mmCIF file of C-alpha atoms (C1' of nucleotides) in Angstrom:
data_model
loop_
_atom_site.group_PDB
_atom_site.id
_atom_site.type_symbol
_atom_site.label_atom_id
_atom_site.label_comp_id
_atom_site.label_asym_id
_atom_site.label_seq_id
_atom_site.Cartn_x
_atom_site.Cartn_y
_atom_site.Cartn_z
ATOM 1 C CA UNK A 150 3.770 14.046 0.606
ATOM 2 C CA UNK A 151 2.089 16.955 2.568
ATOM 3 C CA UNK A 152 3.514 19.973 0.739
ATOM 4 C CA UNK A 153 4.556 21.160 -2.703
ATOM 5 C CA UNK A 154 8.444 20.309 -3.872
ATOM 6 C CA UNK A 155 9.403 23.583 -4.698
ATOM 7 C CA UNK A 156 7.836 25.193 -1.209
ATOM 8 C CA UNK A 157 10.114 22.174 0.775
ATOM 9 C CA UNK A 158 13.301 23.355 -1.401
ATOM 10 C CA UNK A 159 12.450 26.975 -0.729
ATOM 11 C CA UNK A 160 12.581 25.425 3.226
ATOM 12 C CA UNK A 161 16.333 25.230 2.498
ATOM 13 C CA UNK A 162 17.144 27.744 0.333
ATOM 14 C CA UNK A 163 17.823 30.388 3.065
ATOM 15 C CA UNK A 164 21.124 31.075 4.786
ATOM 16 C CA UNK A 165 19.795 30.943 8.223
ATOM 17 C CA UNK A 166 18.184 27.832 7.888
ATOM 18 C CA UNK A 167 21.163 25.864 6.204
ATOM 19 C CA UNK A 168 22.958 27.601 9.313
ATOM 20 C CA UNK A 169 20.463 25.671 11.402
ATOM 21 C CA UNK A 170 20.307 22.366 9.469
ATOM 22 C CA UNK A 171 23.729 22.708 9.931
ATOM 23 C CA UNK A 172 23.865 22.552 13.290
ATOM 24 C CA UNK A 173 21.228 19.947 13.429
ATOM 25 C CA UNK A 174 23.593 17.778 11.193
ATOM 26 C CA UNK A 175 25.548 16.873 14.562
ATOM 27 C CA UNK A 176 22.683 15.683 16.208
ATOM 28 C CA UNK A 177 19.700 16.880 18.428
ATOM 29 C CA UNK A 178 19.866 20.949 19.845
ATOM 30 C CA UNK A 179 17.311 23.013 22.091
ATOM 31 C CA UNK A 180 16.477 26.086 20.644
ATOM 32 C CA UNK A 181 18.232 27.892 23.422
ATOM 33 C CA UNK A 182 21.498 25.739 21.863
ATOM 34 C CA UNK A 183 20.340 26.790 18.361
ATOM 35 C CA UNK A 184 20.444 30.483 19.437
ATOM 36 C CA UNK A 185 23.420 30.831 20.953
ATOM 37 C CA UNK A 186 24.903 29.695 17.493
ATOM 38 C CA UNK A 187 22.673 31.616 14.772
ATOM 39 C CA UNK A 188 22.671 35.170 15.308
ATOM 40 C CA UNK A 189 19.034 36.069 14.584
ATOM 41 C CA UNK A 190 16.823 37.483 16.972
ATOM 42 C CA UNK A 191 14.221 34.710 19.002
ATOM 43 C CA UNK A 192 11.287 34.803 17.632
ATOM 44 C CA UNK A 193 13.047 35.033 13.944
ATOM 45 C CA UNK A 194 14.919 31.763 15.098
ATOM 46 C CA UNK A 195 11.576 30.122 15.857
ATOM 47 C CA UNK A 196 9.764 31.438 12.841
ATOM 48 C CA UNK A 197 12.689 29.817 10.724
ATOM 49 C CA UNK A 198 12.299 26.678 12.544
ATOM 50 C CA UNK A 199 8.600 26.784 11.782
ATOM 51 C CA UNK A 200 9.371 26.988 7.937
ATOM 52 C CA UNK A 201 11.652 23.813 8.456
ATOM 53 C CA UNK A 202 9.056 22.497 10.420
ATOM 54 C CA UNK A 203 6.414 22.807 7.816
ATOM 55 C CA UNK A 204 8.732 21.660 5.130
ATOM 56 C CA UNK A 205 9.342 18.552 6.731
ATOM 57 C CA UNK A 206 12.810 19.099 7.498
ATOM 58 C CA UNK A 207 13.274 18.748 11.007
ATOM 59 C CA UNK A 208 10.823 17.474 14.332
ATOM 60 C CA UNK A 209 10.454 19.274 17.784
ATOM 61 C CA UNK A 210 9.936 17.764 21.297
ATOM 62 C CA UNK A 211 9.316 19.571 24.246
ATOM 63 C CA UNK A 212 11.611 19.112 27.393
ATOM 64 C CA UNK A 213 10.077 20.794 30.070
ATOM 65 C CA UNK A 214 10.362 24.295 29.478
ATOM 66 C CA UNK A 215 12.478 23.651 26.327
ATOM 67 C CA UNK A 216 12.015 22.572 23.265
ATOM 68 C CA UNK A 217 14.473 20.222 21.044
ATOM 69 C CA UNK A 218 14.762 20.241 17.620
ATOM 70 C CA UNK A 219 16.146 17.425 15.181
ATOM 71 C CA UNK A 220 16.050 16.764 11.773
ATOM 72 C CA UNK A 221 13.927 14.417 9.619
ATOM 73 C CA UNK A 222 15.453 12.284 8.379
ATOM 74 C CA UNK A 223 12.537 10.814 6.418
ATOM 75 C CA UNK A 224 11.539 14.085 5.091
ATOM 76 C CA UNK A 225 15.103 14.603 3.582
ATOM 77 C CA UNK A 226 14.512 11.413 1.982
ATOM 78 C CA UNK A 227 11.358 12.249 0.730
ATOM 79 C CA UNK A 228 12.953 15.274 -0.850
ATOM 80 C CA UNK A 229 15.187 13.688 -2.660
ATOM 81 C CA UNK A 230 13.127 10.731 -3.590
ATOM 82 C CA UNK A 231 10.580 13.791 -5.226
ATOM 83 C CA UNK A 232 13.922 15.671 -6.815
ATOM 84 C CA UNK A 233 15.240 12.393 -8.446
ATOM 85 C CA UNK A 234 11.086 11.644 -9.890
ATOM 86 C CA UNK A 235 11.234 15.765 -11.514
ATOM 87 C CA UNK A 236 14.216 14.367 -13.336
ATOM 88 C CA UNK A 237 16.766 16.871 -11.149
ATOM 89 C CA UNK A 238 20.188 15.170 -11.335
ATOM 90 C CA UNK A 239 21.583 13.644 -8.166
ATOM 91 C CA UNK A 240 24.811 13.308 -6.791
ATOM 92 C CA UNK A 241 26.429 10.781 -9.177
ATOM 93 C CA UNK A 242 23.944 11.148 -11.526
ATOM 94 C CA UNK A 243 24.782 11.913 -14.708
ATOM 95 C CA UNK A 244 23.156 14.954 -17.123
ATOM 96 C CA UNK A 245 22.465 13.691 -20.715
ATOM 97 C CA UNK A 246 24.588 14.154 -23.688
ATOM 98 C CA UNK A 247 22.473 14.584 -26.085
ATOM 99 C CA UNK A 248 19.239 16.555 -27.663
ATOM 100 C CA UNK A 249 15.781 15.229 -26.228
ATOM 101 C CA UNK A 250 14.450 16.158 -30.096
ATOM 102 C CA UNK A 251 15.716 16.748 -33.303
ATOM 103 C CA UNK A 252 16.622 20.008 -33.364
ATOM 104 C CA UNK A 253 14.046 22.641 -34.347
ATOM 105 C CA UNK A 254 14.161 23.522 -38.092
ATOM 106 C CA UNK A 255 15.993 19.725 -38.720
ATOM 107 C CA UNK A 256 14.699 18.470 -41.634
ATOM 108 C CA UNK A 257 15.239 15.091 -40.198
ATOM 109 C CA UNK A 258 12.407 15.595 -37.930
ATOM 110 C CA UNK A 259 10.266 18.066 -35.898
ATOM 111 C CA UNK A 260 6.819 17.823 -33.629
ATOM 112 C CA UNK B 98 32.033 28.701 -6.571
ATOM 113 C CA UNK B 99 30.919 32.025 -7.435
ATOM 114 C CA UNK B 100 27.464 32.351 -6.079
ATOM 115 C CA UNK B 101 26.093 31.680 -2.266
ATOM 116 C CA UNK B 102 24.811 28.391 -1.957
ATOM 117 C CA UNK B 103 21.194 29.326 -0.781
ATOM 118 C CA UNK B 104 20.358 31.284 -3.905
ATOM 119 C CA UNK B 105 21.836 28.345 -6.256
ATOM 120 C CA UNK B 106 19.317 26.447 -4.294
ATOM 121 C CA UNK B 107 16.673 28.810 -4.571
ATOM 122 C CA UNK B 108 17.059 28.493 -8.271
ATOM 123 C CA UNK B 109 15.884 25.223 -8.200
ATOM 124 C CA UNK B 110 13.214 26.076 -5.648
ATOM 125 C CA UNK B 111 10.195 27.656 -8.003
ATOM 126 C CA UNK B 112 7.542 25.023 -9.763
ATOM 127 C CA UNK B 113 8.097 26.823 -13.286
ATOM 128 C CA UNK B 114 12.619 26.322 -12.921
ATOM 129 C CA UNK B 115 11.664 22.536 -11.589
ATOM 130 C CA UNK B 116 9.495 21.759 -14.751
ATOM 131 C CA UNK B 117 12.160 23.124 -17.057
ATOM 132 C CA UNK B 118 14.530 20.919 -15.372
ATOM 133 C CA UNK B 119 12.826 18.059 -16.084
ATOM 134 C CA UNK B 120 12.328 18.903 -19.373
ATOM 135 C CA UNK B 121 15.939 19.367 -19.826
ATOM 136 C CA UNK B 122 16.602 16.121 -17.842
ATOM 137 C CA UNK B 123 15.406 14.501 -21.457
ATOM 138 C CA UNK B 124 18.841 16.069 -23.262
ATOM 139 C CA UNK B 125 19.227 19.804 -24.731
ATOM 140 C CA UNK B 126 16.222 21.397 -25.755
ATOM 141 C CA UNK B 127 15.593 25.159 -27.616
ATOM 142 C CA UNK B 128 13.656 27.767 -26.012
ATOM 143 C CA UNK B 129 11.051 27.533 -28.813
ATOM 144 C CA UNK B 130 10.430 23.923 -27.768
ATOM 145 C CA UNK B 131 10.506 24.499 -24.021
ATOM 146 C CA UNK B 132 8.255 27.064 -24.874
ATOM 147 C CA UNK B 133 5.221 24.820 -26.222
ATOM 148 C CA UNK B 134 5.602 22.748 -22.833
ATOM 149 C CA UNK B 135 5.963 25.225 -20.230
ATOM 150 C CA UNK B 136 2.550 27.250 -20.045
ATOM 151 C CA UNK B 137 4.384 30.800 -19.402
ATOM 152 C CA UNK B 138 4.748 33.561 -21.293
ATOM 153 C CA UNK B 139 8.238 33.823 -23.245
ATOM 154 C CA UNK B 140 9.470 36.751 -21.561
ATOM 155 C CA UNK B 141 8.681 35.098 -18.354
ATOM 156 C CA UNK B 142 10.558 31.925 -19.784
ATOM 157 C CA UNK B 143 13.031 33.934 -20.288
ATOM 158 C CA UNK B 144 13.304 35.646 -16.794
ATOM 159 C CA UNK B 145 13.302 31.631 -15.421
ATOM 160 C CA UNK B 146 16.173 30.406 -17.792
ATOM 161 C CA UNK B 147 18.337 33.595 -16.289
ATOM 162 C CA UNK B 148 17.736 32.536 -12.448
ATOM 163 C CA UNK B 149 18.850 28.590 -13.523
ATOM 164 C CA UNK B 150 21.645 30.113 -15.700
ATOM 165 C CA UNK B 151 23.012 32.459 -13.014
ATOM 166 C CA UNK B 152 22.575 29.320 -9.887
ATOM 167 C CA UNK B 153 24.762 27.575 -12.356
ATOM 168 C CA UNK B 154 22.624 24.815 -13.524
ATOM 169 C CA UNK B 155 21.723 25.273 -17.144
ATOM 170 C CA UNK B 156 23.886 26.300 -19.999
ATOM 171 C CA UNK B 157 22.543 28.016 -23.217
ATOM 172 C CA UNK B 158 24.106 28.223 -26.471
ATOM 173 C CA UNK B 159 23.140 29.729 -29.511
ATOM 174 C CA UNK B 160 22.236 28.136 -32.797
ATOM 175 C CA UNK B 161 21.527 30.465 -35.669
ATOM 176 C CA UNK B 162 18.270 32.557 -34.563
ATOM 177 C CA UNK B 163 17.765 29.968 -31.601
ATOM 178 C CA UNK B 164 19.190 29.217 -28.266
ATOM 179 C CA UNK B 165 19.579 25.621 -26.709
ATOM 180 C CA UNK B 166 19.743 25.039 -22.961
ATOM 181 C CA UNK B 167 20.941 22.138 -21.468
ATOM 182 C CA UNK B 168 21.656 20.865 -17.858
ATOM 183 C CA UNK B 169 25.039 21.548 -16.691
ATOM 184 C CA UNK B 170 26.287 18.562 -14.564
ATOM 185 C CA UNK B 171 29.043 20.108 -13.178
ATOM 186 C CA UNK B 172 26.602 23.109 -11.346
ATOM 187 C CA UNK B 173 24.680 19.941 -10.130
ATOM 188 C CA UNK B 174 27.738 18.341 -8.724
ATOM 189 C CA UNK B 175 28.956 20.981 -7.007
ATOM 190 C CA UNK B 176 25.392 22.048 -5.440
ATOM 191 C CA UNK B 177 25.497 18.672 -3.721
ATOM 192 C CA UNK B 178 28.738 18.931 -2.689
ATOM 193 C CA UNK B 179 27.907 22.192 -1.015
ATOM 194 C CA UNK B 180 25.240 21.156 0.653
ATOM 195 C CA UNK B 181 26.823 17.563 1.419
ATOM 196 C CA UNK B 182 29.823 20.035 3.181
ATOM 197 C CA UNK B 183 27.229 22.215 4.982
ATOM 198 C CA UNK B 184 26.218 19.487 7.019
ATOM 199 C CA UNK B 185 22.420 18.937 4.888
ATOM 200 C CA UNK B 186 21.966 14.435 4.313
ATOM 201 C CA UNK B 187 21.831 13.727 1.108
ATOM 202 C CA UNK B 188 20.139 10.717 -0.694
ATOM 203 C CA UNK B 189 21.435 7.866 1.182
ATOM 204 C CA UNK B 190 22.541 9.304 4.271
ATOM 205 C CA UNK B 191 21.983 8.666 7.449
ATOM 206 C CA UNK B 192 20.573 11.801 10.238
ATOM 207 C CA UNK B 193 22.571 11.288 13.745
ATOM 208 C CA UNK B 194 20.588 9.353 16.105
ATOM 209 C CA UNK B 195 21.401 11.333 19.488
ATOM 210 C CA UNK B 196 22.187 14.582 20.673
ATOM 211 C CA UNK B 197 24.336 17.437 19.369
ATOM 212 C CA UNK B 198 25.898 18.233 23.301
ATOM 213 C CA UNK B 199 24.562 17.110 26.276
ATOM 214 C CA UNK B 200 20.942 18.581 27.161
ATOM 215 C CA UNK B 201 20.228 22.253 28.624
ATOM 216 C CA UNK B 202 20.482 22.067 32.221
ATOM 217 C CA UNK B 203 21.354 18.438 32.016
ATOM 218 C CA UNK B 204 23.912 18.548 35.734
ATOM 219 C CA UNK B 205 26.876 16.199 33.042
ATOM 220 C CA UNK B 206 27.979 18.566 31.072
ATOM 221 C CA UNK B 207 26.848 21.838 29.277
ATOM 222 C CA UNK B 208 28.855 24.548 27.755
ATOM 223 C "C1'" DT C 226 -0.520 31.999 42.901
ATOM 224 C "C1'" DC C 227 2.910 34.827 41.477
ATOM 225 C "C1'" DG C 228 6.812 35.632 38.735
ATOM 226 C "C1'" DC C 229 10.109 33.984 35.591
ATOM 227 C "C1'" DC C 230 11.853 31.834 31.607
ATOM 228 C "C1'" DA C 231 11.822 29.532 27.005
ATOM 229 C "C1'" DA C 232 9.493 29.517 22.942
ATOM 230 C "C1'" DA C 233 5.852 30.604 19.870
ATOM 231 C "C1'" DT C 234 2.541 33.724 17.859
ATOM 232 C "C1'" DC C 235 0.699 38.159 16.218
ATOM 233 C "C1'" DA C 236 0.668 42.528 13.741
ATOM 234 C "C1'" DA C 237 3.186 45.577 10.998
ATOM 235 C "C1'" DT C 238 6.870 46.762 7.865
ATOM 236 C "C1'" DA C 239 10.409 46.018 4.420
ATOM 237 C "C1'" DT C 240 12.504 43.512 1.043
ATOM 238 C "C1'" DC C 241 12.690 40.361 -2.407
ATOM 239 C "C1'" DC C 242 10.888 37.843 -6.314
ATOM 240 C "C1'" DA C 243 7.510 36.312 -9.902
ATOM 241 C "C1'" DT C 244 4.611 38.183 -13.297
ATOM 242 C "C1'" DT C 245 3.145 41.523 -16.899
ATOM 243 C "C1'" DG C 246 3.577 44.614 -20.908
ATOM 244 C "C1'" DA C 247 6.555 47.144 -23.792
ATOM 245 C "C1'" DT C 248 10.914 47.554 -25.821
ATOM 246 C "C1'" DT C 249 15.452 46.034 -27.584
ATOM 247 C "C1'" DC C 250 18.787 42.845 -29.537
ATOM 248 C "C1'" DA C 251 20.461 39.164 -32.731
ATOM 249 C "C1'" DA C 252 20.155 36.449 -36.736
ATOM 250 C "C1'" DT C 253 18.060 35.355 -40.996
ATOM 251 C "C1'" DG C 254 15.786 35.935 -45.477
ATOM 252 C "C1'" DG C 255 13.491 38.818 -48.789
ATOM 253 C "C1'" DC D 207 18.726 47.461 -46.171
ATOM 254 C "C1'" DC D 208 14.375 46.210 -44.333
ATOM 255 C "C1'" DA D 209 10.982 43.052 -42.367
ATOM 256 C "C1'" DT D 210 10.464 39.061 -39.637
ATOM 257 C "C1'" DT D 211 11.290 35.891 -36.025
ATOM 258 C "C1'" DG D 212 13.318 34.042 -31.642
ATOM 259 C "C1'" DA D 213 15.016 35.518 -27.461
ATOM 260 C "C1'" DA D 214 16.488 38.708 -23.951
ATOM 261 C "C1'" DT D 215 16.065 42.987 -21.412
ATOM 262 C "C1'" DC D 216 13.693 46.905 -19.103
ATOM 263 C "C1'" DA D 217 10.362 49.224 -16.133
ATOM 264 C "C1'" DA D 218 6.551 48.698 -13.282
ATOM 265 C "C1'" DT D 219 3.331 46.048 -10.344
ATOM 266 C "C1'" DG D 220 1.659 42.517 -6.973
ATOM 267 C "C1'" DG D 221 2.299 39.029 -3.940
ATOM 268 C "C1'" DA D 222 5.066 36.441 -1.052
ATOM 269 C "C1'" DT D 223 8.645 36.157 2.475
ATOM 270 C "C1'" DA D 224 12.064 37.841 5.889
ATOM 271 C "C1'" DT D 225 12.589 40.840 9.663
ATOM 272 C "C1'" DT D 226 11.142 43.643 13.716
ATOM 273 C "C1'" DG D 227 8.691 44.708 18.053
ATOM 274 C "C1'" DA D 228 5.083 43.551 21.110
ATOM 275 C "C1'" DT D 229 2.195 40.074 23.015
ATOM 276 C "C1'" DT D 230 0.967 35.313 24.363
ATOM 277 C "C1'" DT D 231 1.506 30.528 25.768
ATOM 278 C "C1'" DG D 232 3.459 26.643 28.379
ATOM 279 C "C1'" DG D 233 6.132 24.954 32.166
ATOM 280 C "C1'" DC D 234 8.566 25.484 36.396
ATOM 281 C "C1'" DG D 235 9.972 27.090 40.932
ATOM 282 C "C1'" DA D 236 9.803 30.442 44.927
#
DNA sequence: TCGCCAAATCAATATCCATTGATTCAATGG
DNA sequence: CCATTGAATCAATGGATATTGATTTGGCGA
């Protein structure tokens, strides 16, 4: 991958731009769609896209004067593939029950 | 749930919170031992274990003159249903192929 | 070519967040 | 009690990030 994990989490860790992933869930949007729907000022809009953009979260294509924007598909799966290799539970995924060491101070064992 | 689902994600979204994750992904560990593997000073541990505490995805309990953290499942689970319900494709899911509405300025249909 | 429109970029500010150092709290053992 | 140890909190700073306003770029049509 291009980018650091925790910078493409940060991507998505802002209300605006799960507003716009949102949106982008239902399929393919201009950015003149996407502002009609996400109350931020233009160039805000575009400088969240560019942080998606960068993170790997969604593509752009020109259309004549506009510009559409879709998600990555690929780069969510990417994220997730590099969540699940930290160790960061999934969906379904179960946490562990038990104590990775003896505790410390166990007499049983330490390190 | 009790706190927005950006910052919950944010939580996760720092290099320090992800390595503590992992290490917790291994079973319950005390702060003395996440200490020897997580190059930071303690109070700054300390400050870290807060932000995953208050997103809901580690749980701490006491144990004489230490503390244990472990992952809590249930704050995982219900992070990926949030996001899974704001629209964002989780591991495994498809992105839609076409578009959201028909194009801008497209003459069959716009709204 | 001129003007317009959509979108992006730039420069500046404000706000938030990670980091630091010092202090406080809780539990234990002398 | 008092000293010690593990952990958390507090106050202050620095750096990053969101937001704003002004400017610029790309594409189209009169």
């Amino acid at each position: 991958m291009d980018i650091d994990l925790a910078s493409r989490l940060g991507a998505l860790a802002d209300p605006v731009r799960l507003a716009i992933v949102g949106l982008l869930a239902g399929g393919e949007r201009c950015v003149c769609d996407l502002q009609e729907r996400v109350a931020v000022a233009p160039n805000l809009l575009s400088y969240h896209l560019r942080v998606l953009r960068e993170g790997g979260l969604v593509r752009s294509a020109r259309r004549g004067r506009w510009v559409d924007y879709r998600l990555d598909g690929d780069g969510f799966s990417s994220l997730w593939a590099a969540l699940f290799a930290a160790g960061v539970p999934l969906a379904g995924q179960a946490v562990p029950a038990g104590r990775a060491r003896p505790a410390c101070e166990d007499p049983s064992g330490d390190a």
